[in-house]
């Protein structure tokens, strides 16, 4: 048991007990882990970083978190862990943070902003609860606080993550305050539907409604695609009484509590009024708008009419994209987000998968393509004499050779990695989808001859067949549907947890669309081997990762007018400029009108695009990028990157040597480098030094030091007879075997007692306790092994 654990058991828990934290409904959780640990795709031995946990989380009841407590060793000062406690409290959105060494206790109160010594006892649950809802806390009134104690729906085997709790409580508190337009921004794959369900569940449990009547609220869940309403209705929201659930399609039934609908099914049509008009404006108490960035809030949108018709209702928007130029209408309508959980946070916490980017260019994408003078296309038309670049391909000009080259590269990539890794290929339009499918099928005929569903077309025009393919492709247990080729249908709202490859064969200009498409790969499914994913980019669209807006702090809509003294006269929403994206939006509008850009109004007329058949094409450039510790892309040059990182962390080989010789400090070095994506097995492979000691490898790469292998270091140590001679025969033999194991397998063999248990050579000396006795005890064994390592890495 560690000293901190001893402090917890011996000193902290009795104080919590005395303060009433073990009396129902109050409670506390020891070692409350709230992250999963950042995923390290290259590190096979330790695929995740350390998880964050609070030593104690204090609960007013099982649903409501009140405070965090950090315990430090007794010889430390009471405030030693306060900064850590404050940081964790900010993440968990609790108002009280404590640090203790088992004797003294220090408190930080977020409501007052004050730090104080609370002597040697913790406040009681009721005392903290009264302070939380007291006059000093302007953010939460007593009646709101009591409502937030309403139980969550208990989903077996699926506890709420901390950010989901934060989002739910933020939305509920705003609703109880009377705020009628609400927005939550949560990265794709973080469980927005679960958040929406729990909000609905709590409001229904409270019988909250706009009119104040004694009844359950009437809630409408709105989206723009059937899959976005069918999945929530059949999964999370199925916990509600099925007789109270209705999907509006064809008939506007009433008398239910939960309604689901897509805009297209209830909105106005050219020849008729929409079904939404059959419900009075005050019929619904709450409207939840999923993927609300997808145009529902635009002033000119028909969908906006639905939201405005139900103006008396509270309206909650859910989106994965922070405020950017191309979704400003959403933020103007719903307001600034009550809570934001970003892709970067999700990756850092280990809830979302990190990615590797492959930027691949064909010759015509890198250099441009120009037709020969007077060159005729497939339909007998002269191709205009100009240089065609990446944005022109598949929109103005189609080159079959380019599609073949990209399909070949995709196929080669899958063959070199995993041919059965779920893959989504994003194309420009329907003809491009069909052309890509043809090439991919021909290149993978060894599989498609027995499994024609290996590559499938999932687009709106594919109809029910495409819909059937979609549901099978999403199924984590399905292994027949592997490659899905689409244009726009899979950009948003489709959960494919095992997707390992996202392929960009179309130019993406919109940051909102880009984040949605990348989100197809960010879900983690550890039990199915899905911890990271690849992005194959053939259009250089991933330059959007380098935009400071990709995952930076979200902008907010707020413009203030002040007088001469600096006093605010008024605040109003600011209309942001989006001229840069007009062209992209115009292209998207064309897609929406006809199914794909370039379709002529007259079916008998030739297409607007030119088709340049023949010629050749080749891949001329491929660059690989990985994420650095700040989740920014870096060119994957492992040796250069390792040199840079080691020199940032350490000034010389001597500094590394002094730390490396100590087992605890060596573990810290390995952990630090692992967090930066540096894996020793990969380093040995790229340097072609498979037998090098990891210490020597680092010093060689960073400071050009000579390299020694583990065997060479072991042989040098064996010549120091005076070290071994100080021990008895058995102890000396045990140390020699341990050294042999190091020479054979590396520094991990100094992990005691694991090595003793894992190697039969030690069996004759008994169990770990008996081995320790041959050294005079456990402490003497530890000192002997530590001394051996100090000598091993001495100059």
PDB file of N, CA, C and O in Angstrom, residues 167 170-171 174 179 181-186 316-319 321-323 330-332 334-341 553-557:
ATOM      1  N   UNK A 167     -23.134  18.348 -19.331  1.00  0.00           N
ATOM      2  CA  UNK A 167     -24.027  18.862 -20.371  1.00  0.00           C
ATOM      3  C   UNK A 167     -25.488  18.763 -19.934  1.00  0.00           C
ATOM      4  O   UNK A 167     -26.280  19.699 -20.128  1.00  0.00           O
ATOM      5  N   UNK A 170     -26.171  21.334 -17.204  1.00  0.00           N
ATOM      6  CA  UNK A 170     -26.165  22.690 -17.752  1.00  0.00           C
ATOM      7  C   UNK A 170     -27.473  22.986 -18.480  1.00  0.00           C
ATOM      8  O   UNK A 170     -28.062  24.069 -18.335  1.00  0.00           O
ATOM      9  N   UNK A 171     -27.956  22.024 -19.274  1.00  0.00           N
ATOM     10  CA  UNK A 171     -29.203  22.222 -20.017  1.00  0.00           C
ATOM     11  C   UNK A 171     -30.396  22.309 -19.079  1.00  0.00           C
ATOM     12  O   UNK A 171     -31.264  23.187 -19.229  1.00  0.00           O
ATOM     13  N   UNK A 174     -30.510  25.609 -17.183  1.00  0.00           N
ATOM     14  CA  UNK A 174     -30.951  26.698 -18.056  1.00  0.00           C
ATOM     15  C   UNK A 174     -32.452  26.628 -18.296  1.00  0.00           C
ATOM     16  O   UNK A 174     -33.148  27.655 -18.313  1.00  0.00           O
ATOM     17  N   UNK A 179     -34.655  29.801 -19.702  1.00  0.00           N
ATOM     18  CA  UNK A 179     -33.994  30.077 -20.988  1.00  0.00           C
ATOM     19  C   UNK A 179     -34.597  29.170 -22.056  1.00  0.00           C
ATOM     20  O   UNK A 179     -34.536  27.953 -21.953  1.00  0.00           O
ATOM     21  N   UNK A 181     -34.048  29.110 -25.590  1.00  0.00           N
ATOM     22  CA  UNK A 181     -33.226  28.651 -26.717  1.00  0.00           C
ATOM     23  C   UNK A 181     -31.898  28.166 -26.150  1.00  0.00           C
ATOM     24  O   UNK A 181     -31.181  28.926 -25.494  1.00  0.00           O
ATOM     25  N   UNK A 182     -31.589  26.903 -26.416  1.00  0.00           N
ATOM     26  CA  UNK A 182     -30.448  26.278 -25.763  1.00  0.00           C
ATOM     27  C   UNK A 182     -29.608  25.517 -26.781  1.00  0.00           C
ATOM     28  O   UNK A 182     -30.137  24.990 -27.766  1.00  0.00           O
ATOM     29  N   UNK A 183     -28.320  25.425 -26.520  1.00  0.00           N
ATOM     30  CA  UNK A 183     -27.419  24.733 -27.440  1.00  0.00           C
ATOM     31  C   UNK A 183     -26.359  23.974 -26.652  1.00  0.00           C
ATOM     32  O   UNK A 183     -25.765  24.500 -25.711  1.00  0.00           O
ATOM     33  N   UNK A 184     -26.124  22.717 -27.055  1.00  0.00           N
ATOM     34  CA  UNK A 184     -25.029  21.906 -26.520  1.00  0.00           C
ATOM     35  C   UNK A 184     -24.126  21.517 -27.678  1.00  0.00           C
ATOM     36  O   UNK A 184     -24.605  21.030 -28.707  1.00  0.00           O
ATOM     37  N   UNK A 185     -22.813  21.717 -27.521  1.00  0.00           N
ATOM     38  CA  UNK A 185     -21.850  21.375 -28.567  1.00  0.00           C
ATOM     39  C   UNK A 185     -20.969  20.244 -28.061  1.00  0.00           C
ATOM     40  O   UNK A 185     -20.131  20.452 -27.175  1.00  0.00           O
ATOM     41  N   UNK A 186     -21.185  19.050 -28.595  1.00  0.00           N
ATOM     42  CA  UNK A 186     -20.456  17.851 -28.168  1.00  0.00           C
ATOM     43  C   UNK A 186     -19.898  17.153 -29.398  1.00  0.00           C
ATOM     44  O   UNK A 186     -20.623  16.892 -30.354  1.00  0.00           O
ATOM     45  N   UNK A 316     -33.957  22.955 -27.823  1.00  0.00           N
ATOM     46  CA  UNK A 316     -32.583  22.567 -27.518  1.00  0.00           C
ATOM     47  C   UNK A 316     -31.904  22.044 -28.777  1.00  0.00           C
ATOM     48  O   UNK A 316     -32.330  21.048 -29.348  1.00  0.00           O
ATOM     49  N   UNK A 317     -30.851  22.738 -29.215  1.00  0.00           N
ATOM     50  CA  UNK A 317     -30.077  22.293 -30.365  1.00  0.00           C
ATOM     51  C   UNK A 317     -28.885  21.461 -29.931  1.00  0.00           C
ATOM     52  O   UNK A 317     -28.206  21.777 -28.946  1.00  0.00           O
ATOM     53  N   UNK A 318     -28.610  20.384 -30.669  1.00  0.00           N
ATOM     54  CA  UNK A 318     -27.448  19.542 -30.439  1.00  0.00           C
ATOM     55  C   UNK A 318     -26.573  19.589 -31.684  1.00  0.00           C
ATOM     56  O   UNK A 318     -27.062  19.399 -32.799  1.00  0.00           O
ATOM     57  N   UNK A 319     -25.279  19.853 -31.504  1.00  0.00           N
ATOM     58  CA  UNK A 319     -24.371  19.906 -32.647  1.00  0.00           C
ATOM     59  C   UNK A 319     -22.993  19.437 -32.229  1.00  0.00           C
ATOM     60  O   UNK A 319     -22.650  19.444 -31.045  1.00  0.00           O
ATOM     61  N   UNK A 321     -20.342  20.813 -33.936  1.00  0.00           N
ATOM     62  CA  UNK A 321     -19.429  21.793 -34.533  1.00  0.00           C
ATOM     63  C   UNK A 321     -19.533  23.142 -33.837  1.00  0.00           C
ATOM     64  O   UNK A 321     -20.591  23.763 -33.827  1.00  0.00           O
ATOM     65  N   UNK A 322     -18.422  23.608 -33.239  1.00  0.00           N
ATOM     66  CA  UNK A 322     -18.410  24.951 -32.652  1.00  0.00           C
ATOM     67  C   UNK A 322     -18.678  26.008 -33.704  1.00  0.00           C
ATOM     68  O   UNK A 322     -18.607  25.756 -34.902  1.00  0.00           O
ATOM     69  N   UNK A 323     -18.961  27.217 -33.242  1.00  0.00           N
ATOM     70  CA  UNK A 323     -19.311  28.326 -34.130  1.00  0.00           C
ATOM     71  C   UNK A 323     -18.212  28.601 -35.147  1.00  0.00           C
ATOM     72  O   UNK A 323     -17.065  28.844 -34.803  1.00  0.00           O
ATOM     73  N   UNK A 330     -27.015  28.805 -36.986  1.00  0.00           N
ATOM     74  CA  UNK A 330     -27.367  27.933 -35.868  1.00  0.00           C
ATOM     75  C   UNK A 330     -27.146  28.652 -34.546  1.00  0.00           C
ATOM     76  O   UNK A 330     -27.996  28.635 -33.651  1.00  0.00           O
ATOM     77  N   UNK A 331     -25.996  29.312 -34.421  1.00  0.00           N
ATOM     78  CA  UNK A 331     -25.667  29.980 -33.175  1.00  0.00           C
ATOM     79  C   UNK A 331     -26.479  31.259 -32.979  1.00  0.00           C
ATOM     80  O   UNK A 331     -26.763  31.653 -31.846  1.00  0.00           O
ATOM     81  N   UNK A 332     -26.840  31.900 -34.080  1.00  0.00           N
ATOM     82  CA  UNK A 332     -27.703  33.084 -33.944  1.00  0.00           C
ATOM     83  C   UNK A 332     -29.061  32.690 -33.392  1.00  0.00           C
ATOM     84  O   UNK A 332     -29.655  33.417 -32.610  1.00  0.00           O
ATOM     85  N   UNK A 334     -29.972  29.578 -31.724  1.00  0.00           N
ATOM     86  CA  UNK A 334     -29.989  28.874 -30.440  1.00  0.00           C
ATOM     87  C   UNK A 334     -29.178  29.591 -29.358  1.00  0.00           C
ATOM     88  O   UNK A 334     -29.336  29.308 -28.173  1.00  0.00           O
ATOM     89  N   UNK A 335     -28.273  30.495 -29.765  1.00  0.00           N
ATOM     90  CA  UNK A 335     -27.431  31.166 -28.787  1.00  0.00           C
ATOM     91  C   UNK A 335     -26.124  30.417 -28.577  1.00  0.00           C
ATOM     92  O   UNK A 335     -25.868  29.376 -29.192  1.00  0.00           O
ATOM     93  N   UNK A 336     -25.285  30.945 -27.725  1.00  0.00           N
ATOM     94  CA  UNK A 336     -23.998  30.318 -27.441  1.00  0.00           C
ATOM     95  C   UNK A 336     -24.192  29.026 -26.650  1.00  0.00           C
ATOM     96  O   UNK A 336     -25.152  28.901 -25.892  1.00  0.00           O
ATOM     97  N   UNK A 337     -23.286  28.074 -26.824  1.00  0.00           N
ATOM     98  CA  UNK A 337     -23.467  26.769 -26.169  1.00  0.00           C
ATOM     99  C   UNK A 337     -23.411  26.872 -24.649  1.00  0.00           C
ATOM    100  O   UNK A 337     -22.592  27.602 -24.081  1.00  0.00           O
ATOM    101  N   UNK A 338     -24.274  26.112 -24.004  1.00  0.00           N
ATOM    102  CA  UNK A 338     -24.265  26.019 -22.548  1.00  0.00           C
ATOM    103  C   UNK A 338     -23.069  25.201 -22.078  1.00  0.00           C
ATOM    104  O   UNK A 338     -22.548  25.406 -20.976  1.00  0.00           O
ATOM    105  N   UNK A 339     -22.636  24.278 -22.934  1.00  0.00           N
ATOM    106  CA  UNK A 339     -21.501  23.422 -22.579  1.00  0.00           C
ATOM    107  C   UNK A 339     -20.889  22.922 -23.875  1.00  0.00           C
ATOM    108  O   UNK A 339     -21.595  22.617 -24.846  1.00  0.00           O
ATOM    109  N   UNK A 340     -19.555  22.835 -23.887  1.00  0.00           N
ATOM    110  CA  UNK A 340     -18.840  22.366 -25.070  1.00  0.00           C
ATOM    111  C   UNK A 340     -17.849  21.283 -24.682  1.00  0.00           C
ATOM    112  O   UNK A 340     -17.113  21.425 -23.693  1.00  0.00           O
ATOM    113  N   UNK A 341     -17.848  20.198 -25.441  1.00  0.00           N
ATOM    114  CA  UNK A 341     -16.854  19.134 -25.270  1.00  0.00           C
ATOM    115  C   UNK A 341     -16.287  18.856 -26.657  1.00  0.00           C
ATOM    116  O   UNK A 341     -16.983  18.369 -27.545  1.00  0.00           O
ATOM    117  N   UNK A 553     -10.611  27.183 -29.380  1.00  0.00           N
ATOM    118  CA  UNK A 553     -11.717  27.661 -28.562  1.00  0.00           C
ATOM    119  C   UNK A 553     -12.821  28.182 -29.478  1.00  0.00           C
ATOM    120  O   UNK A 553     -12.560  28.964 -30.385  1.00  0.00           O
ATOM    121  N   UNK A 554     -14.059  27.754 -29.270  1.00  0.00           N
ATOM    122  CA  UNK A 554     -15.128  28.206 -30.153  1.00  0.00           C
ATOM    123  C   UNK A 554     -15.384  29.699 -30.015  1.00  0.00           C
ATOM    124  O   UNK A 554     -15.301  30.259 -28.925  1.00  0.00           O
ATOM    125  N   UNK A 555     -15.665  30.318 -31.145  1.00  0.00           N
ATOM    126  CA  UNK A 555     -16.049  31.728 -31.117  1.00  0.00           C
ATOM    127  C   UNK A 555     -17.453  31.846 -30.543  1.00  0.00           C
ATOM    128  O   UNK A 555     -18.224  30.892 -30.544  1.00  0.00           O
ATOM    129  N   UNK A 556     -17.772  33.001 -30.044  1.00  0.00           N
ATOM    130  CA  UNK A 556     -19.105  33.230 -29.497  1.00  0.00           C
ATOM    131  C   UNK A 556     -19.740  34.405 -30.209  1.00  0.00           C
ATOM    132  O   UNK A 556     -19.064  35.311 -30.680  1.00  0.00           O
ATOM    133  N   UNK A 557     -21.055  34.379 -30.288  1.00  0.00           N
ATOM    134  CA  UNK A 557     -21.777  35.472 -30.935  1.00  0.00           C
ATOM    135  C   UNK A 557     -22.149  36.492 -29.867  1.00  0.00           C
ATOM    136  O   UNK A 557     -22.984  36.242 -29.023  1.00  0.00           O
TER     137      UNK A 557
END
